[in-house]
mmCIF file of C-alpha atoms and ligand atoms in Angstrom:
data_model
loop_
_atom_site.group_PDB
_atom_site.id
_atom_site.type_symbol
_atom_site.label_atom_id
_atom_site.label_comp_id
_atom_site.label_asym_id
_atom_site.label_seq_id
_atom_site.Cartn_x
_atom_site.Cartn_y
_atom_site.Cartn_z
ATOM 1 C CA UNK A 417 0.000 0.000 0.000
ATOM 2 C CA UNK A 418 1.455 3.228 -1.168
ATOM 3 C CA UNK A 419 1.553 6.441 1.760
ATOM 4 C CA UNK A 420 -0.621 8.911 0.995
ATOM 5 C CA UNK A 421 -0.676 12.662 2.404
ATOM 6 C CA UNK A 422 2.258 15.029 2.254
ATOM 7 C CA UNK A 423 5.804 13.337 2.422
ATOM 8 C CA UNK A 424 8.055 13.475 5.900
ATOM 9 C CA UNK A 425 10.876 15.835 5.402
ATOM 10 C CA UNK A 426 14.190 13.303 6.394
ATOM 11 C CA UNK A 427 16.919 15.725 6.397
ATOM 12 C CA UNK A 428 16.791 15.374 10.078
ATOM 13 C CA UNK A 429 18.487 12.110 9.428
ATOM 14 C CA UNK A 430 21.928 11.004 9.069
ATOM 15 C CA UNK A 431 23.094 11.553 5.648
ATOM 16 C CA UNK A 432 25.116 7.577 5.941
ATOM 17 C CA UNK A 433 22.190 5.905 7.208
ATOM 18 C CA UNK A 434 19.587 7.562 4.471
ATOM 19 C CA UNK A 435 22.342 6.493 1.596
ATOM 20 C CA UNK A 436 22.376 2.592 2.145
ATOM 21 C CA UNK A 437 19.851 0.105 2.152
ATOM 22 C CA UNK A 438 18.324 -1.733 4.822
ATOM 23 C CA UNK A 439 19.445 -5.238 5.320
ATOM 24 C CA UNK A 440 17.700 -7.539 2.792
ATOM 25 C CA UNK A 441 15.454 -10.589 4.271
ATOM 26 C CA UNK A 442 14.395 -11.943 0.865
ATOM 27 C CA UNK A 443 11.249 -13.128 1.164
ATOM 28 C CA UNK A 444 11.007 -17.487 1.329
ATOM 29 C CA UNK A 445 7.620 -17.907 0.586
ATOM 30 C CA UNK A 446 7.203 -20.980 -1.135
ATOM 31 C CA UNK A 447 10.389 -21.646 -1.531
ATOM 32 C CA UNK A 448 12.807 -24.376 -0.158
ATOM 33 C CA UNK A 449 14.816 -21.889 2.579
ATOM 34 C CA UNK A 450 18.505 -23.157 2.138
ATOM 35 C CA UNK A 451 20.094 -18.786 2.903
ATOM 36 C CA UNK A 452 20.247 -18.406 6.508
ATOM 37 C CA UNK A 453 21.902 -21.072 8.628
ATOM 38 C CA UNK A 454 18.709 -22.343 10.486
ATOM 39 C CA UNK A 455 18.333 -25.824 11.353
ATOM 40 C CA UNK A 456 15.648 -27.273 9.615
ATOM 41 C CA UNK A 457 14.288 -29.752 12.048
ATOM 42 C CA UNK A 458 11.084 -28.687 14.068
ATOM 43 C CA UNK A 459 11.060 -29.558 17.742
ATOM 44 C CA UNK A 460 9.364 -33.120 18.430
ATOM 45 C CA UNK A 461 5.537 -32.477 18.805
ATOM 46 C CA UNK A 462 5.721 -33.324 22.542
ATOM 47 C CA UNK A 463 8.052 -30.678 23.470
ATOM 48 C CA UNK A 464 6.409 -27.923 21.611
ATOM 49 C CA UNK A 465 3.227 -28.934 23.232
ATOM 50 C CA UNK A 466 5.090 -28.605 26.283
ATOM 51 C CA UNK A 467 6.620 -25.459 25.118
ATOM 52 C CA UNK A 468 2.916 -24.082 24.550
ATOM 53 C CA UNK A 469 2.214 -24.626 28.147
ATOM 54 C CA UNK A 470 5.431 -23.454 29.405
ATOM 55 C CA UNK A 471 4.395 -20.244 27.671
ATOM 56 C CA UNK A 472 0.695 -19.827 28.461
ATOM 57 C CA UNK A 473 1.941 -19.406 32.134
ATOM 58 C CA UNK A 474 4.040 -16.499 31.494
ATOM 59 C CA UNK A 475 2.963 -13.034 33.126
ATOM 60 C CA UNK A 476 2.835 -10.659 29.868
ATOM 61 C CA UNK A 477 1.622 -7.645 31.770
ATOM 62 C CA UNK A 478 5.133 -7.985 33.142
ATOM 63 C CA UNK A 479 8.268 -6.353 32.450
ATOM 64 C CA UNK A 480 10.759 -9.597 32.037
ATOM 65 C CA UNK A 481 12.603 -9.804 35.721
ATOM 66 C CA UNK A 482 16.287 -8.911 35.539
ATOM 67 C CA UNK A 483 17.366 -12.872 36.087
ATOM 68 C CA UNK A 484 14.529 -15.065 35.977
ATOM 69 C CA UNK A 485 15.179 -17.188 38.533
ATOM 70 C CA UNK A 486 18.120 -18.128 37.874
ATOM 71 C CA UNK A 487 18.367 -18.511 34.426
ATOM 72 C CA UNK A 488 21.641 -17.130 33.914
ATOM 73 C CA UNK A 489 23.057 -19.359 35.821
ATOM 74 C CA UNK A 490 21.734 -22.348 34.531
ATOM 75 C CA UNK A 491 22.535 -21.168 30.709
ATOM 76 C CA UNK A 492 26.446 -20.489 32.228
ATOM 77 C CA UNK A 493 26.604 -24.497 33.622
ATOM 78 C CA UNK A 494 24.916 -25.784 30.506
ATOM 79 C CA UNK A 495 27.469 -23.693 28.228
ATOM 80 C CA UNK A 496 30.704 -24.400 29.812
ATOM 81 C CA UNK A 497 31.253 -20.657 31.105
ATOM 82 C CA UNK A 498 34.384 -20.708 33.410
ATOM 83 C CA UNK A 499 34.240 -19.980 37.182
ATOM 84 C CA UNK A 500 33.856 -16.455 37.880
ATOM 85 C CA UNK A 501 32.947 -15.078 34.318
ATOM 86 C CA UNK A 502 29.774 -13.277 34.263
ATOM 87 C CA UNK A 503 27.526 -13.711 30.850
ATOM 88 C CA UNK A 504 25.144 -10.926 29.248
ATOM 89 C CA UNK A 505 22.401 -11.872 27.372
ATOM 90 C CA UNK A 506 20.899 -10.563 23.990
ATOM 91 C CA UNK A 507 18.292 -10.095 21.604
ATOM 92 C CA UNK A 508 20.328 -12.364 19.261
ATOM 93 C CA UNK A 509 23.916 -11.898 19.609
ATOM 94 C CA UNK A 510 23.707 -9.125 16.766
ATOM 95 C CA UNK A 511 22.620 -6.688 19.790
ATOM 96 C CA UNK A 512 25.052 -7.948 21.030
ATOM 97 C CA UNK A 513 27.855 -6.879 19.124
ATOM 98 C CA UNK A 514 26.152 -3.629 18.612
ATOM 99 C CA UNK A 515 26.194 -2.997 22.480
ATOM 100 C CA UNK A 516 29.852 -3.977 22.735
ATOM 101 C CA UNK A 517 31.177 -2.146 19.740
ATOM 102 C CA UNK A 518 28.468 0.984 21.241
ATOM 103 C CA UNK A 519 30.143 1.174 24.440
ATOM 104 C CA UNK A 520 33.354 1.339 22.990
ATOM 105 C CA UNK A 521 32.681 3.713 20.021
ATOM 106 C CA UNK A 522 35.155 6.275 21.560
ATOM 107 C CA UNK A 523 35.702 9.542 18.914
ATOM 108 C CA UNK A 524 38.543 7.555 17.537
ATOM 109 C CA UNK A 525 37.824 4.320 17.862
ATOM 110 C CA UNK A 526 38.790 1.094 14.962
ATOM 111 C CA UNK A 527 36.536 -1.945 14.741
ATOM 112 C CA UNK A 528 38.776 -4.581 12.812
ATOM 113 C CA UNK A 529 37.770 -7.840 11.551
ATOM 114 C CA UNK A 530 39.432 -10.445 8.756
ATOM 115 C CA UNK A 531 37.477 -9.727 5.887
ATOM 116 C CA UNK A 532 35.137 -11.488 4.419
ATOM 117 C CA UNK A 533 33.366 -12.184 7.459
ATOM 118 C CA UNK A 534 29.756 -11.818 9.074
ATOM 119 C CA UNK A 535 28.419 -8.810 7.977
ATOM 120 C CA UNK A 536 27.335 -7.087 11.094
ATOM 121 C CA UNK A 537 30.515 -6.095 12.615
ATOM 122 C CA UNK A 538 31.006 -3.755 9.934
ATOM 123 C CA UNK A 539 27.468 -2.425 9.877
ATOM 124 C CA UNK A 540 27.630 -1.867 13.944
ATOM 125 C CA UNK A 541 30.805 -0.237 13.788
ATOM 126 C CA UNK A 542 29.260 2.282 10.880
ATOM 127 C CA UNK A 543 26.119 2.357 13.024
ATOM 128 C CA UNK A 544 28.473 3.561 15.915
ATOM 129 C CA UNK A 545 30.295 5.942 14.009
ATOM 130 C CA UNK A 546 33.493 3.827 14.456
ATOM 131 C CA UNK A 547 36.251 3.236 11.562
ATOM 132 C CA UNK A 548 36.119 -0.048 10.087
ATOM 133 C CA UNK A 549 38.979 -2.093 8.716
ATOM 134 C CA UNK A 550 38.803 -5.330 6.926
ATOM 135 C CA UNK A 551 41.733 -7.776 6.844
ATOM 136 C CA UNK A 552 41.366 -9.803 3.839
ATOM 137 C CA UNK A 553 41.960 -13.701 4.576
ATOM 138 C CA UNK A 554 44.339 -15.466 2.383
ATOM 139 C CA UNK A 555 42.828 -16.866 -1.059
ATOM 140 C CA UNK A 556 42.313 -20.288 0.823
ATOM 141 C CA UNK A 557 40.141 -17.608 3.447
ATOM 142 C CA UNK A 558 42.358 -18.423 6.209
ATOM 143 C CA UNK A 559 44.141 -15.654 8.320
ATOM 144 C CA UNK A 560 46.782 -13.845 6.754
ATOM 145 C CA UNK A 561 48.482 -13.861 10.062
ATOM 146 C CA UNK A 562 51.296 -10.905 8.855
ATOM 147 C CA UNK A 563 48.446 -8.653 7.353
ATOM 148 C CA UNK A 564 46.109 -9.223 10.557
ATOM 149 C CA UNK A 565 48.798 -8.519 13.286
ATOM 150 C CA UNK A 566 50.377 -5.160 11.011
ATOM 151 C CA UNK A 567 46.615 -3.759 10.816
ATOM 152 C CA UNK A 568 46.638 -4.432 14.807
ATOM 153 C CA UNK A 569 49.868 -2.260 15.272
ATOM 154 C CA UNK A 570 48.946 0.145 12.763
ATOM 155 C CA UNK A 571 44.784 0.771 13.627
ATOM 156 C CA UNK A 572 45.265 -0.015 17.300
ATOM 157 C CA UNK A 573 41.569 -1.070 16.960
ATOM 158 C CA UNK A 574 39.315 -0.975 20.420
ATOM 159 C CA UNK A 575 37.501 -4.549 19.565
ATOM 160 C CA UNK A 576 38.250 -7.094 16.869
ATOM 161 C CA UNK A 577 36.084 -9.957 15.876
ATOM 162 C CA UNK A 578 37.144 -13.207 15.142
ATOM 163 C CA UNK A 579 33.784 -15.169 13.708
ATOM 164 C CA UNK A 580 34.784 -18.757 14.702
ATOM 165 C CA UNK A 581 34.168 -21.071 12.023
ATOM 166 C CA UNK A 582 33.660 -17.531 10.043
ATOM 167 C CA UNK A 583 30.858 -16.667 7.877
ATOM 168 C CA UNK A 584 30.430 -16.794 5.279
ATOM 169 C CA UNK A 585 33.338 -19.148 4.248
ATOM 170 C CA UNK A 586 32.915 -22.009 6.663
ATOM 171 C CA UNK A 587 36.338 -22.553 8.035
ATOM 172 C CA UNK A 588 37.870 -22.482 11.720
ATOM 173 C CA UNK A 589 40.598 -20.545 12.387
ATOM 174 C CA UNK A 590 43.437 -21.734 12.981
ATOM 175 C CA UNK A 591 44.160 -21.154 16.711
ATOM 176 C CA UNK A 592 47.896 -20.070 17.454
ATOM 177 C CA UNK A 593 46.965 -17.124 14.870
ATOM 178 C CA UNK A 594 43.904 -16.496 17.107
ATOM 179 C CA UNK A 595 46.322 -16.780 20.298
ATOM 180 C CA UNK A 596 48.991 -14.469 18.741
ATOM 181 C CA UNK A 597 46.032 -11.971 17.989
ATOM 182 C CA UNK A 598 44.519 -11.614 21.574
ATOM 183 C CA UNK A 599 47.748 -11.328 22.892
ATOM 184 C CA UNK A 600 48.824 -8.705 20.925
ATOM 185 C CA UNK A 601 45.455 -6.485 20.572
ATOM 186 C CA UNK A 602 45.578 -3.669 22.268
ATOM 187 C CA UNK A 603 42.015 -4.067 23.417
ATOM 188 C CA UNK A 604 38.766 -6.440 22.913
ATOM 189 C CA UNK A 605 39.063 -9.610 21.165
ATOM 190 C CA UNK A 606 35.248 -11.265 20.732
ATOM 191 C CA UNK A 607 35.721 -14.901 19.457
ATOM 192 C CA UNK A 608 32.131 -15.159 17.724
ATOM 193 C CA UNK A 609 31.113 -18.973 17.946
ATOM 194 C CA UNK A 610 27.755 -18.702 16.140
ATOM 195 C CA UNK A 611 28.410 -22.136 14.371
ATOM 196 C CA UNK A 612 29.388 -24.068 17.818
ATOM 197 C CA UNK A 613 27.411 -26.769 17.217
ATOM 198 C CA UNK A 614 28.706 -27.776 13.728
ATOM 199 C CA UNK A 615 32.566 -27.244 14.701
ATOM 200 C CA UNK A 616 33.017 -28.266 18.485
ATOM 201 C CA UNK A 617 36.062 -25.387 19.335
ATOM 202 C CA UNK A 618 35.376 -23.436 21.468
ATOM 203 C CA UNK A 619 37.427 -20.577 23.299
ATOM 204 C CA UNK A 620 35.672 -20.300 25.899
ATOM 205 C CA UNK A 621 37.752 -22.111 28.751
ATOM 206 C CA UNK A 622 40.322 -18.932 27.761
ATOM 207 C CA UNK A 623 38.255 -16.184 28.726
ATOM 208 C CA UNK A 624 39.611 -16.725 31.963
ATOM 209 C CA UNK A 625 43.089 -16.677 31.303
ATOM 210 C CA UNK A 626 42.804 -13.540 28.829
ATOM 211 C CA UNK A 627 41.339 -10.704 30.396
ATOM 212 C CA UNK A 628 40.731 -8.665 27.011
ATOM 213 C CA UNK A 629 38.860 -12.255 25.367
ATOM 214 C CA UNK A 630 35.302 -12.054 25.329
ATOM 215 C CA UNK A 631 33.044 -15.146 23.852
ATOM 216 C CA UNK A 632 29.836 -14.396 21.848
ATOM 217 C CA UNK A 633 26.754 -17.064 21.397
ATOM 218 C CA UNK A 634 23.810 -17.833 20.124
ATOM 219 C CA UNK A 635 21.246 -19.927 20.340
ATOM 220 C CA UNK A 636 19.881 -19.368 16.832
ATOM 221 C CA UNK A 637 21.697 -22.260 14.484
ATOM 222 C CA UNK A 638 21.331 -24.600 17.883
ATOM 223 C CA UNK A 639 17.834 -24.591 16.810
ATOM 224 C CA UNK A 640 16.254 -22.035 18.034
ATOM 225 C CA UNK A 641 16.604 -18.970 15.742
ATOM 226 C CA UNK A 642 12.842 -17.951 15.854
ATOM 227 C CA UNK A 643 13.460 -16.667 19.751
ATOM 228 C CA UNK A 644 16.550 -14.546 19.393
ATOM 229 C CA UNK A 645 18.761 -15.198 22.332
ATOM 230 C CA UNK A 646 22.561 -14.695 22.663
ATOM 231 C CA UNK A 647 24.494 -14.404 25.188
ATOM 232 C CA UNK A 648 27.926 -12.720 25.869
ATOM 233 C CA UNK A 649 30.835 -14.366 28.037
ATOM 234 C CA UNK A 650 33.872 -12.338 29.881
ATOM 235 C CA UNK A 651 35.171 -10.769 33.057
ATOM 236 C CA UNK A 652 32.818 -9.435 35.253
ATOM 237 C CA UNK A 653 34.218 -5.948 34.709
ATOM 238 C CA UNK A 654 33.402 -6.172 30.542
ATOM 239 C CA UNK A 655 30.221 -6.992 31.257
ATOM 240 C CA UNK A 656 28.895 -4.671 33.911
ATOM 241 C CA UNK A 657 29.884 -1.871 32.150
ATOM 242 C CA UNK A 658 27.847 -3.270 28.552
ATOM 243 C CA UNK A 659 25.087 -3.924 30.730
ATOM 244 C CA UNK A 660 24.705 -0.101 30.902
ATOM 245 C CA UNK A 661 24.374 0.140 27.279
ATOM 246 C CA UNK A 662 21.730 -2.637 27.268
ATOM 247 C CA UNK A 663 18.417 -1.836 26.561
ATOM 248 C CA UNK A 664 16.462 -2.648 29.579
ATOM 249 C CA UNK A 665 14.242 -5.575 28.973
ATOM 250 C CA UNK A 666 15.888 -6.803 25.867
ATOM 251 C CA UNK A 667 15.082 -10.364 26.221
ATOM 252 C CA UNK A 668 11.576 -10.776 26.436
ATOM 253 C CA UNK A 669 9.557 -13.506 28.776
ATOM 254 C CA UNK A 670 8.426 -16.021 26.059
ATOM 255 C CA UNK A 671 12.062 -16.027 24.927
ATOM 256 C CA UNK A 672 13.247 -16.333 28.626
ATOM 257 C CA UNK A 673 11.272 -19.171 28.885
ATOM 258 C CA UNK A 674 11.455 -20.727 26.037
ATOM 259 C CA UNK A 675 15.060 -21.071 25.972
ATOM 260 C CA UNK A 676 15.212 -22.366 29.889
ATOM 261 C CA UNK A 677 12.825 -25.207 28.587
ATOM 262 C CA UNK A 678 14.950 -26.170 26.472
ATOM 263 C CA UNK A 679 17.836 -25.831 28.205
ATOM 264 C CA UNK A 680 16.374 -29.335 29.825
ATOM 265 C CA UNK A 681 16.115 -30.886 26.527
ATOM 266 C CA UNK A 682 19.464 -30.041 24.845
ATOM 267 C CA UNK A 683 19.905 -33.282 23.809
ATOM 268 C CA UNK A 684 17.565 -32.823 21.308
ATOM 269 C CA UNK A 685 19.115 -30.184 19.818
ATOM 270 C CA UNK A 686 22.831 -31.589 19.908
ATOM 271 C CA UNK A 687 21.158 -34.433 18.144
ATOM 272 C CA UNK A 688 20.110 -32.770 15.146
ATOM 273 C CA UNK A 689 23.408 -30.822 15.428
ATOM 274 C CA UNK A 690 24.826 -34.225 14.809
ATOM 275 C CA UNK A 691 23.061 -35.253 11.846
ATOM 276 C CA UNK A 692 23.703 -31.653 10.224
ATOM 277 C CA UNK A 693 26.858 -32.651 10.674
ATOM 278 C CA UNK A 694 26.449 -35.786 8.838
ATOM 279 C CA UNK A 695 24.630 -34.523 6.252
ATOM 280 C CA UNK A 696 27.708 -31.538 5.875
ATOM 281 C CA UNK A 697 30.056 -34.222 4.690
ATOM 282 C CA UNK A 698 27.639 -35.720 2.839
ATOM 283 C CA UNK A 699 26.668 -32.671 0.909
ATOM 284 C CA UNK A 700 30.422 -31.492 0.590
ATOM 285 C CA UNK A 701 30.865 -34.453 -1.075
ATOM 286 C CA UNK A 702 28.061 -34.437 -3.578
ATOM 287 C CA UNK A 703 29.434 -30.919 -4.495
ATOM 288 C CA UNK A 704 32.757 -31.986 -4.691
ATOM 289 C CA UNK A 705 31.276 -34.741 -6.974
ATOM 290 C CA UNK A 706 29.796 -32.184 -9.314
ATOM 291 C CA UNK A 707 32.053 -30.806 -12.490
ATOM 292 C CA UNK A 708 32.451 -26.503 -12.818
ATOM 293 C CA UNK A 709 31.833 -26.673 -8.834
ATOM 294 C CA UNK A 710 34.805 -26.046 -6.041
ATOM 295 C CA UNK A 711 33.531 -26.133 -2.536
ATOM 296 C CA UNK A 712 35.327 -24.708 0.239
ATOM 297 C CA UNK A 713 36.101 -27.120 4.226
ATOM 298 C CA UNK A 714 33.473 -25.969 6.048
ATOM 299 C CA UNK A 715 32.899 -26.520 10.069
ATOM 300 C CA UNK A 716 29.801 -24.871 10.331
ATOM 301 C CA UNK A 717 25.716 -25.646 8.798
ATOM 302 C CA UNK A 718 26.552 -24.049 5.399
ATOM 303 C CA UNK A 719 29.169 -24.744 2.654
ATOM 304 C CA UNK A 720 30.509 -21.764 0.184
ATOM 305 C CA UNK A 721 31.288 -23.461 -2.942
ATOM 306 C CA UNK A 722 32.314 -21.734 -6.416
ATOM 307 C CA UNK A 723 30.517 -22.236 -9.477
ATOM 308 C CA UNK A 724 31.687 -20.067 -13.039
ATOM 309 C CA UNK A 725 28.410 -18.157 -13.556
ATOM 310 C CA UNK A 726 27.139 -17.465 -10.112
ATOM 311 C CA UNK A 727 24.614 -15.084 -10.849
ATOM 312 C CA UNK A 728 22.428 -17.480 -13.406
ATOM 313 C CA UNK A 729 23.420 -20.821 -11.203
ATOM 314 C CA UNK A 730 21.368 -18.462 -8.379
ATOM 315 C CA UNK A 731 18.812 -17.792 -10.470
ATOM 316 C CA UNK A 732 17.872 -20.979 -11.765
ATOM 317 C CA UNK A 733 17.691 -22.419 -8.478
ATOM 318 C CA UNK A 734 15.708 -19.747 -7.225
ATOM 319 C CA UNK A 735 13.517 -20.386 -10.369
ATOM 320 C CA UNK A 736 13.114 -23.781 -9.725
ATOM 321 C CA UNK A 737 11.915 -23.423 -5.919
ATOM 322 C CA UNK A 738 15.373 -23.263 -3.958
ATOM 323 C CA UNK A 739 16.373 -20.060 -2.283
ATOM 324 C CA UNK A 740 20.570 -20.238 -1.133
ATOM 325 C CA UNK A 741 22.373 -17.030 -0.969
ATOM 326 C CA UNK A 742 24.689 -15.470 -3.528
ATOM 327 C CA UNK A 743 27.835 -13.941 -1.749
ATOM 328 C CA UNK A 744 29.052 -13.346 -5.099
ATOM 329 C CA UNK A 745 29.517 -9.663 -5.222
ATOM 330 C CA UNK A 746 30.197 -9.320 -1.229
ATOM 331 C CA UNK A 747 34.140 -9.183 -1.779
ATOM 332 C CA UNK A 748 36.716 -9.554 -4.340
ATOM 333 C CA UNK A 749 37.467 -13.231 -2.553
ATOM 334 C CA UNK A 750 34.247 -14.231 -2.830
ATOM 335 C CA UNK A 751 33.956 -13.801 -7.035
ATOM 336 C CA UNK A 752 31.805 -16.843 -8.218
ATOM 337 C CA UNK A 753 30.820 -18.054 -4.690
ATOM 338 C CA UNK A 754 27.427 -19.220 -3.304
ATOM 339 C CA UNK A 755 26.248 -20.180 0.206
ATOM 340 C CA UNK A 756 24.373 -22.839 0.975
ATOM 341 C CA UNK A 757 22.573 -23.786 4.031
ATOM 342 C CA UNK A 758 22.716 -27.448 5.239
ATOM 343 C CA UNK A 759 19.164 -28.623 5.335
ATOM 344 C CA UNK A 760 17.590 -32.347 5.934
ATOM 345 C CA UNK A 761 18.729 -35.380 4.012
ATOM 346 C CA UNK A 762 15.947 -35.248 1.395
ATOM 347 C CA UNK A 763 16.170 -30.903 1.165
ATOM 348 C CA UNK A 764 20.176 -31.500 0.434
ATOM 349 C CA UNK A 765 19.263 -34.256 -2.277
ATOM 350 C CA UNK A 766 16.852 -32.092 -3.461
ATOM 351 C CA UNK A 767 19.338 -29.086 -4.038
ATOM 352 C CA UNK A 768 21.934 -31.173 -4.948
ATOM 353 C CA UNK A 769 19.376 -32.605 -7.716
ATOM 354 C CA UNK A 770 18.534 -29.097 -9.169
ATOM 355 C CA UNK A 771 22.260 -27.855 -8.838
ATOM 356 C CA UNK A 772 23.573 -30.455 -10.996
ATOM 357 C CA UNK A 773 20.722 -29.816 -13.563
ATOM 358 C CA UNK A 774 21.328 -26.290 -13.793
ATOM 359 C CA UNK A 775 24.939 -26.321 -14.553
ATOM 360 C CA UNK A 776 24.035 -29.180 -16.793
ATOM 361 C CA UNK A 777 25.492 -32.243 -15.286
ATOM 362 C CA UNK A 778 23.554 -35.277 -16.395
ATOM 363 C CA UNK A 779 21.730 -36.534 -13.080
HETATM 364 N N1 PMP B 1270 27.505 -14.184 14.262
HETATM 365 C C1 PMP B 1270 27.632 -14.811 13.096
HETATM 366 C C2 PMP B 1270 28.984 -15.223 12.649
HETATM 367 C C3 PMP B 1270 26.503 -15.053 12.300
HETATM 368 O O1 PMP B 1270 26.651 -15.677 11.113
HETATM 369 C C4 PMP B 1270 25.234 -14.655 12.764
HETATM 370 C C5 PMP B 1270 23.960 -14.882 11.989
HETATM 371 N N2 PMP B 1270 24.038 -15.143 10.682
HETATM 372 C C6 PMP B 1270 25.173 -13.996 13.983
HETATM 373 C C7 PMP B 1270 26.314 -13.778 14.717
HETATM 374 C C8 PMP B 1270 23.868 -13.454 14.521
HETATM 375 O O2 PMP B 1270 23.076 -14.431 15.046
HETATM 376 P P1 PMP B 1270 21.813 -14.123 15.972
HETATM 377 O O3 PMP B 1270 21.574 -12.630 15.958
HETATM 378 O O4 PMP B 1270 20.701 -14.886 15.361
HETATM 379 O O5 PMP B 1270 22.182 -14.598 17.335
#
């Protein structure tokens, strides 16, 4: 529906944020959803029900309590957080990585990252008026250890991030770099373990022996992406002084709850974490199968593979009911590369199925 009545006048607004574009959610609808790292198995029937229940009980007239009962604590023990490290929670972990890159947006601050990497940290830092610098990986997209510690001296940047495997290239990185980098950094280093479940490395028993190390979760590829929680790991004095720049009430009570539900049932979840996994090499395989396509080691749901006309290969599937996402265009080192999200046995045959047809590989 088109506005009608006389136009706002938006020169109030900031000239940066009225010049780019919001960021895209294409729309699924009928399509097979294969672009955004969910996991594709629904909760078992039983629990939802459960779930439903858990939910009709909540009080919605009130504001959520600051730590239901004990929540935190429960999401620390089930996670693995160390003695004495105090966790923040989020409305996803991208508020998250706004608040921590808000609270440090000093007049000159430097948000640095290896480049490609998750979006976000670069929009944040814009969002926060911060610098941005981009580290470009090696052609094989892992650190170019050299490049990444001479930007460090040079920028002196107040928080890097470190996605760990990284998005959107799939890979861990390789840990003495990692080590070398949070000694060396002159302030934050957030280790951004998104994929967890898929790659089983985890930093987080360091936090405690690197003051300046912060850990950054989610439970969105876990399964559970509809409820936006993260949660943020460090020293008690990190996260004190985010919590001022927290939103109160940013987690609401159906999240609260939902998540502390199924903080009883994680098996479930690490189950079907385990047969993404299974499926991973199975559909890393099939690509490598596949002539005119190059896919990339990946430790998280999703593999980046390179195809010679990226463009019309995303097309076609899109045409014929798939959606995946084209990273194509996002960076020089991602020319001919698409991203695809690991889905259930038959959605990977089925993608696998129109792939090959597409780029013309009898079946
Ligand atoms: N970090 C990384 C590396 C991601 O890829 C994503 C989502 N694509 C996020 C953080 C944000 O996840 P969420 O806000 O759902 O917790």
């Amino acid at each position: 529906m088109s506005a009608t009545g006389p136009r706002p006048n938006l020169s109030v607004l900031r000239d940066d944020v009225r010049a780019i574009d919001a960021y895209a959610v294409p729309s699924a609808a009928g399509l097979l959803k294969l672009d955004a790292m969910e996991n594709p198995f629904p909760l078992p029937p039983g629990l939802m029900q459960q779930v439903g229940n858990r939910l009709g009980r909540q009080p919605l007239n009130r504001y959520p309590p600051a730590d239901p009962k004990g929540f935190k604590e429960r999401l620390a023990s089930a996670m693995g957080v160390p003695d004495g490290m105090r966790l923040m929670l989020g409305n996803g972990s991208d508020e998250l990585i706004h608040l921590v890159i808000q609270a440090c947006a000093r007049p000159d601050a430097v948000v640095l990252s290896p480049a490609p990497s998750f979006v976000m940290y670069e929009m944040s830092a814009r969002f926060n008026r911060c610098a941005f610098v981009g580290v470009p990986l090696k052609p094989d997209f892992t650190l170019d250890a050299l490049a990444l510690l001479a930007a460090i001296e040079e920028h002196r940047p107040a928080v890097i991030f470190l996605s760990h495997p990284n998005n959107p290239t799939g890979n861990l990185f390789d840990r003495s770099v990692v080590e070398q980098v949070i000694r060396v950094a002159p302030g934050l280093v957030v280790v951004d373990e998104a994929y967890l479940p898929f790659a089983q490395d985890t930093w987080m028993p360091q936090i405690a022996r690197w003051p300046n190390l912060l850990v950054l979760r989610t439970l969105s590829k876990l399964g559970l992406a509809g409820i936006r929680l993260g949660y943020l790991v460090g020293h008690p004095d990190w996260i004190a002084q985010f919590d001022k720049v927290r939103p109160p009430y940013n987690v609401n009570v159906l999240t609260l709850a939902t998540a502390d539900l199924m903080l009883e049932n994680l098996a479930i979840l690490d189950a079907q974490a385990a047969t993404l996994r299974a499926e991973r090499t199975r559909l890393a395989g099939a690509l490598a199968e596949s002539p005119g396509v190059t896919p990339f080691p990946s430790s998280a749901n999703f593999i980046l593979f390179r195809v010679e006309k990226p463009d019309s290969v995303f097309a076609a599937l899109k045409e014929r009911g798939i959606l995946i996402r084209n990273v194509a265009g996002m960076h020089p080192l991602l020319a001919g590369c698409l991203r695809v999200t690991v889905g259930t046995p038959s959605e990977n045959q089925t993608f696998i199925r129109a792939l090959r047809a597409v780029i013309g590989i009898p079946q």
